[in-house]
PDB file of C-alpha atoms and ligand atoms in Angstrom:
ATOM      1  CA  MET A  69     -82.305   3.528-190.659  1.00 44.00           C
ATOM      2  CA  ASN A  70     -85.406   2.240-193.079  1.00 46.00           C
ATOM      3  CA  ASP A  71     -88.532   4.369-190.598  1.00 52.00           C
ATOM      4  CA  THR A  72     -91.001   2.839-193.500  1.00 64.00           C
ATOM      5  CA  ALA A  73     -90.340  -0.545-192.505  1.00 76.00           C
ATOM      6  CA  GLY A  74     -92.788  -2.678-190.466  1.00 94.00           C
ATOM      7  CA  ILE A  75     -89.662  -3.924-188.623  1.00 97.00           C
ATOM      8  CA  ALA A  76     -86.300  -2.312-188.346  1.00 97.00           C
ATOM      9  CA  LEU A  77     -83.565  -3.840-186.922  1.00 97.00           C
ATOM     10  CA  THR A  78     -80.107  -1.503-187.859  1.00 98.00           C
ATOM     11  CA  GLY A  79     -77.189  -3.323-186.373  1.00 98.00           C
ATOM     12  CA  VAL A  80     -78.370  -4.194-183.020  1.00 98.00           C
ATOM     13  CA  SER A  81     -76.679  -5.020-180.134  1.00 98.00           C
ATOM     14  CA  LYS A  82     -77.356  -6.613-177.285  1.00 98.00           C
ATOM     15  CA  THR A  83     -74.573  -8.397-174.561  1.00 97.00           C
ATOM     16  CA  PHE A  84     -75.825 -10.145-171.091  1.00 95.00           C
ATOM     17  CA  VAL A  85     -73.551 -10.290-167.835  1.00 92.00           C
ATOM     18  CA  GLY A  86     -74.443 -11.812-165.039  1.00 85.00           C
ATOM     19  CA  ARG A  87     -72.563 -14.312-162.354  1.00 84.00           C
ATOM     20  CA  GLY A  88     -68.920 -14.256-164.297  1.00 84.00           C
ATOM     21  CA  ARG A  89     -70.580 -14.841-167.313  1.00 89.00           C
ATOM     22  CA  THR A  90     -70.405 -13.082-170.375  1.00 93.00           C
ATOM     23  CA  VAL A  91     -73.302 -13.923-173.314  1.00 94.00           C
ATOM     24  CA  GLU A  92     -73.378 -11.452-176.770  1.00 96.00           C
ATOM     25  CA  ALA A  93     -77.083 -12.169-177.179  1.00 97.00           C
ATOM     26  CA  LEU A  94     -77.139 -10.384-180.479  1.00 98.00           C
ATOM     27  CA  LYS A  95     -73.903  -8.811-182.343  1.00 98.00           C
ATOM     28  CA  ASP A  96     -74.384  -6.549-185.200  1.00 98.00           C
ATOM     29  CA  ALA A  97     -78.324  -7.643-186.361  1.00 98.00           C
ATOM     30  CA  SER A  98     -79.992  -5.833-189.206  1.00 98.00           C
ATOM     31  CA  LEU A  99     -82.781  -7.073-190.451  1.00 97.00           C
ATOM     32  CA  SER A 100     -85.847  -5.136-192.348  1.00 96.00           C
ATOM     33  CA  CYS A 101     -89.481  -6.682-193.134  1.00 96.00           C
ATOM     34  CA  PRO A 102     -91.797  -4.239-195.478  1.00 96.00           C
ATOM     35  CA  PRO A 103     -94.977  -3.846-193.932  1.00 96.00           C
ATOM     36  CA  GLY A 104     -97.621  -7.006-194.511  1.00 96.00           C
ATOM     37  CA  SER A 105     -94.773  -8.998-195.003  1.00 97.00           C
ATOM     38  CA  PHE A 106     -94.329 -12.700-193.018  1.00 98.00           C
ATOM     39  CA  THR A 107     -90.617 -13.006-191.607  1.00 98.00           C
ATOM     40  CA  ALA A 108     -89.440 -16.131-189.964  1.00 98.00           C
ATOM     41  CA  LEU A 109     -86.116 -16.126-187.325  1.00 98.00           C
ATOM     42  CA  ILE A 110     -85.207 -19.514-187.790  1.00 98.00           C
ATOM     43  CA  GLY A 111     -81.611 -20.485-185.162  1.00 97.00           C
ATOM     44  CA  PRO A 112     -80.302 -22.875-182.602  1.00 96.00           C
ATOM     45  CA  SER A 113     -81.505 -22.426-179.199  1.00 94.00           C
ATOM     46  CA  GLY A 114     -79.645 -19.414-177.230  1.00 94.00           C
ATOM     47  CA  CYS A 115     -79.003 -17.744-180.967  1.00 97.00           C
ATOM     48  CA  GLY A 116     -80.488 -14.315-179.865  1.00 97.00           C
ATOM     49  CA  LYS A 117     -83.968 -15.333-181.554  1.00 96.00           C
ATOM     50  CA  SER A 118     -86.532 -14.462-178.462  1.00 94.00           C
ATOM     51  CA  THR A 119     -83.842 -11.483-177.761  1.00 96.00           C
ATOM     52  CA  ILE A 120     -84.837 -10.033-180.808  1.00 97.00           C
ATOM     53  CA  LEU A 121     -88.527 -10.092-180.030  1.00 96.00           C
ATOM     54  CA  ARG A 122     -88.040  -8.932-176.684  1.00 95.00           C
ATOM     55  CA  LEU A 123     -86.327  -5.986-178.147  1.00 97.00           C
ATOM     56  CA  ALA A 124     -88.759  -5.169-180.443  1.00 97.00           C
ATOM     57  CA  LEU A 125     -91.567  -5.208-177.932  1.00 95.00           C
ATOM     58  CA  GLY A 126     -89.191  -3.320-175.927  1.00 96.00           C
ATOM     59  CA  LEU A 127     -89.324  -5.305-173.082  1.00 93.00           C
ATOM     60  CA  ASP A 128     -85.540  -4.453-172.772  1.00 96.00           C
ATOM     61  CA  SER A 129     -83.268  -2.430-174.421  1.00 96.00           C
ATOM     62  CA  ALA A 130     -80.356  -2.817-177.220  1.00 97.00           C
ATOM     63  CA  ASP A 131     -76.646  -1.916-175.983  1.00 98.00           C
ATOM     64  CA  THR A 132     -76.483   0.161-179.855  1.00 98.00           C
ATOM     65  CA  GLY A 133     -78.052  -0.041-183.040  1.00 98.00           C
ATOM     66  CA  THR A 134     -81.764   0.632-183.209  1.00 97.00           C
ATOM     67  CA  ILE A 135     -85.268  -0.116-183.543  1.00 98.00           C
ATOM     68  CA  ALA A 136     -88.152   0.666-185.823  1.00 97.00           C
ATOM     69  CA  ILE A 137     -91.842  -0.490-184.981  1.00 97.00           C
ATOM     70  CA  ASP A 138     -94.058   1.217-187.630  1.00 95.00           C
ATOM     71  CA  GLY A 139     -91.610   4.076-187.461  1.00 95.00           C
ATOM     72  CA  LEU A 140     -92.112   4.601-183.807  1.00 96.00           C
ATOM     73  CA  THR A 141     -89.705   2.913-180.955  1.00 97.00           C
ATOM     74  CA  PRO A 142     -90.954   0.245-179.260  1.00 97.00           C
ATOM     75  CA  GLU A 143     -92.034   1.335-176.311  1.00 96.00           C
ATOM     76  CA  LYS A 144     -93.719   3.515-178.058  1.00 96.00           C
ATOM     77  CA  ALA A 145     -95.438   0.432-180.703  1.00 95.00           C
ATOM     78  CA  THR A 146     -95.834  -1.571-177.379  1.00 93.00           C
ATOM     79  CA  LYS A 147     -98.040   1.237-175.469  1.00 92.00           C
ATOM     80  CA  GLY A 148     -99.973   2.579-178.716  1.00 91.00           C
ATOM     81  CA  GLY A 149    -101.221  -1.250-179.374  1.00 90.00           C
ATOM     82  CA  VAL A 150     -99.023  -1.382-182.716  1.00 93.00           C
ATOM     83  CA  THR A 151     -97.623  -4.473-181.987  1.00 94.00           C
ATOM     84  CA  GLY A 152     -99.470  -7.445-181.057  1.00 92.00           C
ATOM     85  CA  VAL A 153     -97.533 -11.349-179.099  1.00 92.00           C
ATOM     86  CA  ALA A 154     -97.551 -14.458-178.723  1.00 90.00           C
ATOM     87  CA  PHE A 155     -95.279 -16.827-176.329  1.00 83.00           C
ATOM     88  CA  GLN A 156     -94.821 -20.231-176.496  1.00 71.00           C
ATOM     89  CA  ASP A 157     -96.064 -21.567-173.606  1.00 70.00           C
ATOM     90  CA  ALA A 158     -99.626 -19.323-174.260  1.00 68.00           C
ATOM     91  CA  ALA A 159     -99.277 -18.165-170.807  1.00 83.00           C
ATOM     92  CA  LEU A 160    -102.749 -17.936-170.286  1.00 92.00           C
ATOM     93  CA  MET A 161    -104.383 -16.305-167.376  1.00 94.00           C
ATOM     94  CA  PRO A 162    -106.032 -20.183-165.463  1.00 95.00           C
ATOM     95  CA  TRP A 163    -108.654 -17.697-163.911  1.00 96.00           C
ATOM     96  CA  ARG A 164    -109.644 -16.085-167.041  1.00 97.00           C
ATOM     97  CA  THR A 165    -112.374 -17.225-169.258  1.00 97.00           C
ATOM     98  CA  VAL A 166    -111.305 -17.852-173.062  1.00 97.00           C
ATOM     99  CA  ARG A 167    -112.981 -14.382-173.113  1.00 97.00           C
ATOM    100  CA  ARG A 168    -111.231 -12.598-170.594  1.00 97.00           C
ATOM    101  CA  ASN A 169    -108.213 -13.871-171.759  1.00 96.00           C
ATOM    102  CA  VAL A 170    -108.119 -12.508-176.035  1.00 96.00           C
ATOM    103  CA  ALA A 171    -110.158  -9.647-174.332  1.00 97.00           C
ATOM    104  CA  LEU A 172    -106.849  -8.862-171.751  1.00 95.00           C
ATOM    105  CA  PRO A 173    -104.865  -6.466-173.576  1.00 93.00           C
ATOM    106  CA  LEU A 174    -107.030  -3.960-174.352  1.00 95.00           C
ATOM    107  CA  GLU A 175    -107.457  -3.095-170.243  1.00 95.00           C
ATOM    108  CA  VAL A 176    -104.136  -3.135-170.179  1.00 92.00           C
ATOM    109  CA  LEU A 177    -104.245  -0.425-173.181  1.00 91.00           C
ATOM    110  CA  GLY A 178    -107.083   0.617-171.265  1.00 93.00           C
ATOM    111  CA  ARG A 179    -109.638   0.686-174.414  1.00 94.00           C
ATOM    112  CA  ASP A 180    -113.294   0.270-173.677  1.00 94.00           C
ATOM    113  CA  VAL A 181    -113.684  -4.040-173.588  1.00 95.00           C
ATOM    114  CA  LYS A 182    -117.509  -3.786-174.296  1.00 96.00           C
ATOM    115  CA  ALA A 183    -116.800  -1.965-177.388  1.00 94.00           C
ATOM    116  CA  ALA A 184    -114.881  -4.645-178.989  1.00 94.00           C
ATOM    117  CA  GLN A 185    -117.543  -7.127-177.748  1.00 96.00           C
ATOM    118  CA  ASP A 186    -117.807  -7.931-180.801  1.00 94.00           C
ATOM    119  CA  SER A 187    -114.774  -7.882-183.027  1.00 91.00           C
ATOM    120  CA  ILE A 188    -113.175  -9.904-179.547  1.00 95.00           C
ATOM    121  CA  GLU A 189    -116.433 -12.355-180.747  1.00 95.00           C
ATOM    122  CA  ALA A 190    -115.023 -12.617-184.188  1.00 91.00           C
ATOM    123  CA  LEU A 191    -111.672 -13.109-183.539  1.00 89.00           C
ATOM    124  CA  ILE A 192    -112.571 -16.593-181.277  1.00 93.00           C
ATOM    125  CA  SER A 193    -115.102 -17.893-183.479  1.00 89.00           C
ATOM    126  CA  MET A 194    -111.886 -17.140-186.502  1.00 83.00           C
ATOM    127  CA  VAL A 195    -109.093 -18.806-184.584  1.00 83.00           C
ATOM    128  CA  GLY A 196    -112.013 -21.692-184.225  1.00 85.00           C
ATOM    129  CA  LEU A 197    -113.457 -21.945-180.606  1.00 93.00           C
ATOM    130  CA  GLY A 198    -116.963 -20.201-181.183  1.00 95.00           C
ATOM    131  CA  GLY A 199    -118.780 -22.164-178.439  1.00 97.00           C
ATOM    132  CA  TYR A 200    -115.231 -22.332-175.919  1.00 97.00           C
ATOM    133  CA  GLU A 201    -115.576 -18.458-175.253  1.00 97.00           C
ATOM    134  CA  GLU A 202    -117.130 -19.465-171.139  1.00 98.00           C
ATOM    135  CA  SER A 203    -114.153 -21.483-170.881  1.00 97.00           C
ATOM    136  CA  LEU A 204    -111.287 -21.852-168.783  1.00 97.00           C
ATOM    137  CA  PRO A 205    -107.653 -22.519-170.149  1.00 95.00           C
ATOM    138  CA  GLY A 206    -107.400 -25.743-167.842  1.00 95.00           C
ATOM    139  CA  GLU A 207    -110.315 -27.160-169.253  1.00 96.00           C
ATOM    140  CA  LEU A 208    -108.731 -26.744-172.722  1.00 93.00           C
ATOM    141  CA  SER A 209    -106.252 -28.827-174.633  1.00 89.00           C
ATOM    142  CA  GLY A 210    -102.544 -27.490-175.864  1.00 83.00           C
ATOM    143  CA  GLY A 211    -103.878 -26.369-179.345  1.00 83.00           C
ATOM    144  CA  MET A 212    -106.742 -24.877-178.143  1.00 89.00           C
ATOM    145  CA  ARG A 213    -104.674 -22.734-175.903  1.00 91.00           C
ATOM    146  CA  GLN A 214    -101.814 -21.592-178.327  1.00 87.00           C
ATOM    147  CA  ARG A 215    -105.451 -20.937-180.525  1.00 89.00           C
ATOM    148  CA  VAL A 216    -106.449 -18.213-177.911  1.00 93.00           C
ATOM    149  CA  ALA A 217    -103.458 -17.205-177.710  1.00 92.00           C
ATOM    150  CA  ILE A 218    -102.587 -15.959-181.248  1.00 89.00           C
ATOM    151  CA  ALA A 219    -106.076 -15.004-180.988  1.00 90.00           C
ATOM    152  CA  ARG A 220    -104.782 -12.665-177.402  1.00 94.00           C
ATOM    153  CA  ALA A 221    -101.965 -11.139-179.663  1.00 92.00           C
ATOM    154  CA  LEU A 222    -104.844 -10.491-182.762  1.00 89.00           C
ATOM    155  CA  VAL A 223    -107.045  -8.284-180.009  1.00 91.00           C
ATOM    156  CA  THR A 224    -105.916  -4.580-180.576  1.00 88.00           C
ATOM    157  CA  HIS A 225    -105.486  -5.450-184.504  1.00 87.00           C
ATOM    158  CA  PRO A 226    -102.077  -4.861-184.564  1.00 91.00           C
ATOM    159  CA  LYS A 227    -100.291  -3.449-187.203  1.00 93.00           C
ATOM    160  CA  VAL A 228     -97.310  -5.611-186.460  1.00 96.00           C
ATOM    161  CA  LEU A 229     -97.750  -9.041-185.142  1.00 95.00           C
ATOM    162  CA  PHE A 230     -94.651 -11.218-183.153  1.00 96.00           C
ATOM    163  CA  LEU A 231     -95.024 -15.178-182.954  1.00 95.00           C
ATOM    164  CA  ASP A 232     -92.358 -16.616-180.668  1.00 94.00           C
ATOM    165  CA  GLU A 233     -92.900 -20.380-181.411  1.00 91.00           C
ATOM    166  CA  PRO A 234     -96.625 -20.409-181.131  1.00 86.00           C
ATOM    167  CA  PHE A 235     -97.031 -24.180-182.016  1.00 83.00           C
ATOM    168  CA  GLY A 236     -94.036 -25.408-180.317  1.00 79.00           C
ATOM    169  CA  ALA A 237     -96.212 -27.370-178.176  1.00 70.00           C
ATOM    170  CA  LEU A 238     -97.874 -29.077-180.657  1.00 74.00           C
ATOM    171  CA  ASP A 239     -97.962 -32.662-182.453  1.00 79.00           C
ATOM    172  CA  GLN A 240     -97.232 -32.701-186.209  1.00 85.00           C
ATOM    173  CA  ILE A 241    -100.287 -32.961-187.292  1.00 84.00           C
ATOM    174  CA  LEU A 242    -102.249 -29.677-185.283  1.00 78.00           C
ATOM    175  CA  ARG A 243     -99.476 -27.934-186.217  1.00 84.00           C
ATOM    176  CA  ARG A 244     -99.147 -28.170-189.771  1.00 89.00           C
ATOM    177  CA  GLN A 245    -103.580 -27.394-189.253  1.00 84.00           C
ATOM    178  CA  MET A 246    -102.033 -24.020-187.384  1.00 83.00           C
ATOM    179  CA  ASN A 247     -99.915 -23.512-189.971  1.00 89.00           C
ATOM    180  CA  ILE A 248    -102.416 -22.876-192.318  1.00 90.00           C
ATOM    181  CA  GLU A 249    -104.693 -21.160-190.645  1.00 83.00           C
ATOM    182  CA  LEU A 250    -102.164 -18.732-188.826  1.00 88.00           C
ATOM    183  CA  GLN A 251    -101.343 -17.925-193.047  1.00 92.00           C
ATOM    184  CA  ARG A 252    -105.356 -16.905-193.041  1.00 87.00           C
ATOM    185  CA  ILE A 253    -105.147 -14.944-190.371  1.00 84.00           C
ATOM    186  CA  TRP A 254    -102.196 -12.890-191.330  1.00 90.00           C
ATOM    187  CA  ARG A 255    -103.782 -12.305-194.908  1.00 91.00           C
ATOM    188  CA  GLU A 256    -106.688 -11.620-193.237  1.00 87.00           C
ATOM    189  CA  THR A 257    -105.543  -9.284-190.626  1.00 85.00           C
ATOM    190  CA  GLY A 258    -102.893  -7.355-193.564  1.00 90.00           C
ATOM    191  CA  SER A 259     -99.992  -7.033-190.460  1.00 94.00           C
ATOM    192  CA  THR A 260     -95.990  -7.152-190.624  1.00 96.00           C
ATOM    193  CA  ALA A 261     -95.371 -10.579-189.239  1.00 97.00           C
ATOM    194  CA  LEU A 262     -92.564 -12.347-187.113  1.00 98.00           C
ATOM    195  CA  LEU A 263     -92.496 -15.344-186.556  1.00 97.00           C
ATOM    196  CA  VAL A 264     -89.849 -17.366-184.005  1.00 97.00           C
ATOM    197  CA  THR A 265     -89.840 -21.015-184.865  1.00 95.00           C
ATOM    198  CA  HIS A 266     -87.804 -24.021-184.545  1.00 92.00           C
ATOM    199  CA  GLY A 267     -89.375 -26.056-187.385  1.00 93.00           C
ATOM    200  CA  ILE A 268     -87.315 -25.578-190.805  1.00 96.00           C
ATOM    201  CA  ASP A 269     -90.786 -26.256-192.494  1.00 95.00           C
ATOM    202  CA  GLU A 270     -93.320 -23.871-190.833  1.00 95.00           C
ATOM    203  CA  ALA A 271     -90.564 -21.403-191.754  1.00 97.00           C
ATOM    204  CA  VAL A 272     -90.657 -22.091-195.565  1.00 98.00           C
ATOM    205  CA  PHE A 273     -94.342 -22.605-195.769  1.00 97.00           C
ATOM    206  CA  LEU A 274     -95.690 -19.321-193.837  1.00 97.00           C
ATOM    207  CA  ALA A 275     -93.040 -16.458-194.474  1.00 98.00           C
ATOM    208  CA  ASP A 276     -92.228 -14.547-197.602  1.00 98.00           C
ATOM    209  CA  ARG A 277     -88.245 -14.667-196.233  1.00 98.00           C
ATOM    210  CA  VAL A 278     -86.386 -16.653-193.111  1.00 98.00           C
ATOM    211  CA  ALA A 279     -83.107 -14.768-191.606  1.00 98.00           C
ATOM    212  CA  VAL A 280     -81.622 -17.345-190.690  1.00 98.00           C
ATOM    213  CA  MET A 281     -79.139 -17.066-187.202  1.00 98.00           C
ATOM    214  CA  HIS A 282     -76.432 -18.514-185.640  1.00 98.00           C
ATOM    215  CA  ALA A 283     -74.996 -18.470-181.966  1.00 96.00           C
ATOM    216  CA  GLY A 284     -72.350 -17.437-180.916  1.00 94.00           C
ATOM    217  CA  PRO A 285     -72.496 -14.368-180.706  1.00 96.00           C
ATOM    218  CA  GLY A 286     -75.938 -14.360-181.730  1.00 97.00           C
ATOM    219  CA  ARG A 287     -76.431 -12.405-185.209  1.00 98.00           C
ATOM    220  CA  ILE A 288     -77.995 -13.118-188.913  1.00 98.00           C
ATOM    221  CA  VAL A 289     -76.489 -15.006-191.133  1.00 97.00           C
ATOM    222  CA  GLU A 290     -78.596 -14.891-193.944  1.00 98.00           C
ATOM    223  CA  VAL A 291     -82.252 -14.708-196.003  1.00 98.00           C
ATOM    224  CA  VAL A 292     -83.743 -16.577-197.699  1.00 98.00           C
ATOM    225  CA  ASP A 293     -86.342 -15.302-199.954  1.00 98.00           C
ATOM    226  CA  ILE A 294     -89.409 -17.857-200.653  1.00 98.00           C
ATOM    227  CA  PRO A 295     -90.931 -17.190-203.298  1.00 97.00           C
ATOM    228  CA  PHE A 296     -94.141 -19.933-203.731  1.00 97.00           C
ATOM    229  CA  GLU A 297     -97.612 -18.140-204.806  1.00 96.00           C
ATOM    230  CA  ARG A 298     -99.861 -17.048-201.645  1.00 95.00           C
ATOM    231  CA  PRO A 299    -102.151 -18.320-200.837  1.00 94.00           C
ATOM    232  CA  ARG A 300    -100.363 -21.766-200.006  1.00 96.00           C
ATOM    233  CA  SER A 301    -101.439 -24.962-199.726  1.00 95.00           C
ATOM    234  CA  PRO A 302    -100.467 -28.185-198.003  1.00 94.00           C
ATOM    235  CA  ASP A 303     -99.511 -29.385-200.883  1.00 95.00           C
ATOM    236  CA  LEU A 304     -96.589 -27.992-200.996  1.00 96.00           C
ATOM    237  CA  PHE A 305     -95.312 -29.213-198.429  1.00 95.00           C
ATOM    238  CA  THR A 306     -94.622 -32.294-200.347  1.00 95.00           C
ATOM    239  CA  SER A 307     -93.342 -30.219-203.545  1.00 97.00           C
ATOM    240  CA  PRO A 308     -89.387 -30.961-204.784  1.00 97.00           C
ATOM    241  CA  ASP A 309     -89.117 -26.770-205.310  1.00 97.00           C
ATOM    242  CA  PHE A 310     -90.305 -26.463-200.857  1.00 98.00           C
ATOM    243  CA  HIS A 311     -88.341 -29.440-200.125  1.00 98.00           C
ATOM    244  CA  ALA A 312     -85.345 -27.878-202.589  1.00 97.00           C
ATOM    245  CA  LEU A 313     -85.626 -24.661-199.747  1.00 97.00           C
ATOM    246  CA  THR A 314     -86.009 -26.361-196.697  1.00 98.00           C
ATOM    247  CA  ASP A 315     -82.358 -28.305-198.093  1.00 98.00           C
ATOM    248  CA  ARG A 316     -80.351 -24.557-198.531  1.00 98.00           C
ATOM    249  CA  ILE A 317     -82.082 -23.623-195.067  1.00 98.00           C
ATOM    250  CA  GLU A 318     -81.015 -26.686-193.033  1.00 98.00           C
ATOM    251  CA  GLY A 319     -77.515 -26.258-194.896  1.00 98.00           C
ATOM    252  CA  ILE A 320     -76.880 -22.576-193.939  1.00 98.00           C
ATOM    253  CA  LEU A 321     -78.452 -23.732-190.217  1.00 97.00           C
ATOM    254  CA  HIS A 322     -75.731 -25.987-190.102  1.00 95.00           C
ATOM    255  CA  GLY A 323     -73.092 -23.572-191.874  1.00 91.00           C
ATOM    256  CA  LYS A 324     -72.696 -25.421-194.957  1.00 77.00           C
TER     257      LYS A 324
HETATM  258  N1  ATP B 202     -82.181 -11.549-168.896  1.00 91.88           N
HETATM  259  C1  ATP B 202     -80.840 -12.351-169.454  1.00 91.88           C
HETATM  260  N2  ATP B 202     -80.048 -12.903-168.642  1.00 91.88           N
HETATM  261  C2  ATP B 202     -78.753 -12.991-169.150  1.00 91.88           C
HETATM  262  N3  ATP B 202     -78.378 -14.159-170.000  1.00 91.88           N
HETATM  263  C3  ATP B 202     -79.215 -13.405-171.055  1.00 91.88           C
HETATM  264  C4  ATP B 202     -80.851 -13.370-170.695  1.00 91.88           C
HETATM  265  N4  ATP B 202     -81.835 -13.390-172.024  1.00 91.88           N
HETATM  266  C5  ATP B 202     -80.973 -13.785-172.815  1.00 91.88           C
HETATM  267  N5  ATP B 202     -79.598 -14.864-171.944  1.00 91.88           N
HETATM  268  C6  ATP B 202     -78.787 -14.729-172.782  1.00 91.88           C
HETATM  269  O1  ATP B 202     -78.373 -14.633-174.557  1.00 91.88           O
HETATM  270  C7  ATP B 202     -78.706 -16.100-174.879  1.00 91.88           C
HETATM  271  C8  ATP B 202     -79.843 -15.900-176.360  1.00 91.88           C
HETATM  272  O2  ATP B 202     -80.987 -15.922-175.449  1.00 91.88           O
HETATM  273  P1  ATP B 202     -82.448 -15.959-176.215  1.00 91.88           P
HETATM  274  O3  ATP B 202     -83.378 -16.511-175.027  1.00 91.88           O
HETATM  275  O4  ATP B 202     -82.836 -15.124-177.185  1.00 91.88           O
HETATM  276  O5  ATP B 202     -82.117 -17.511-176.901  1.00 91.88           O
HETATM  277  P2  ATP B 202     -83.485 -18.292-178.021  1.00 91.88           P
HETATM  278  O6  ATP B 202     -82.899 -17.836-179.544  1.00 91.88           O
HETATM  279  O7  ATP B 202     -84.067 -17.405-177.759  1.00 91.88           O
HETATM  280  O8  ATP B 202     -83.796 -19.864-177.579  1.00 91.88           O
HETATM  281  P3  ATP B 202     -84.423 -20.665-178.009  1.00 91.88           P
HETATM  282  O9  ATP B 202     -84.557 -20.974-178.818  1.00 91.88           O
HETATM  283  O10 ATP B 202     -83.807 -22.071-176.979  1.00 91.88           O
HETATM  284  O11 ATP B 202     -85.809 -19.789-177.124  1.00 91.88           O
HETATM  285  C9  ATP B 202     -78.444 -17.217-174.696  1.00 91.88           C
HETATM  286  O12 ATP B 202     -77.342 -17.478-174.121  1.00 91.88           O
HETATM  287  C10 ATP B 202     -79.388 -16.286-173.249  1.00 91.88           C
HETATM  288  O13 ATP B 202     -78.246 -17.410-172.123  1.00 91.88           O
HETATM  289 MG1   MG B 203     -86.406 -17.917-177.648  1.00 91.88          MG
END
């Protein structure tokens, strides 16, 4: 096992058995993400992407194989505030203001929220929500809510950041803006990032490596290196090299 990796999965399998149905959600999945790297996971619905995240967060346990997060077990990493996570539906507490939603992981970990107030304010402004600190989630747009979720994921200054389709609900224009924002935020924080996405463009724009998965059983079939220099500008989206890579990944997704 590679203990020095930011994220290391080695031979991870997970089968769900229930109500006459057995699903091999993951079969022998291995993935090693260097510290500070950005990896995207892409694959069809049901191929085990969220399962990888849930196992890496210690929300569920693998049947076989090992997972190390910054050299720790997933449970220890989560309890120690090593990991931050943002899910697809933002999952904000509707009765909490933006400021108090962002502070939530600190409360859960029993940290001093007052002492972290400056860093909370800085995060809120980093995701472009300065002035909305006292707003409730119901008063924000979908994109703004997702930015709150990203600020919340970052509030513990996690070494490892998990993002499960954080921009799933956004239109194409806002999604592009958020991709550029996320690149900037990730570069500023220096965290090891693992992003689940259905967007090939988004994966290639953001990631150092794209891990392509297939379903039935869920597995990683290929990891594609993305060589573009950083910071990447929006012009990349229209470059021929970019399209060559998205086409290649599309082919792998379709088993070609
Ligand atoms: N708690 C569970 N109990 C039973 N089956 C589960 C459970 N969690 C996931 N599965 C099954 O495992 C498989 C993988 O699910 P997972 O949520 O990881 O897919 P995914 O790749 O994230 O898909 P999507 O892109 O739709 O979010 C699916 O077939 C799903 O039905
Ligand atoms: Mg999922």
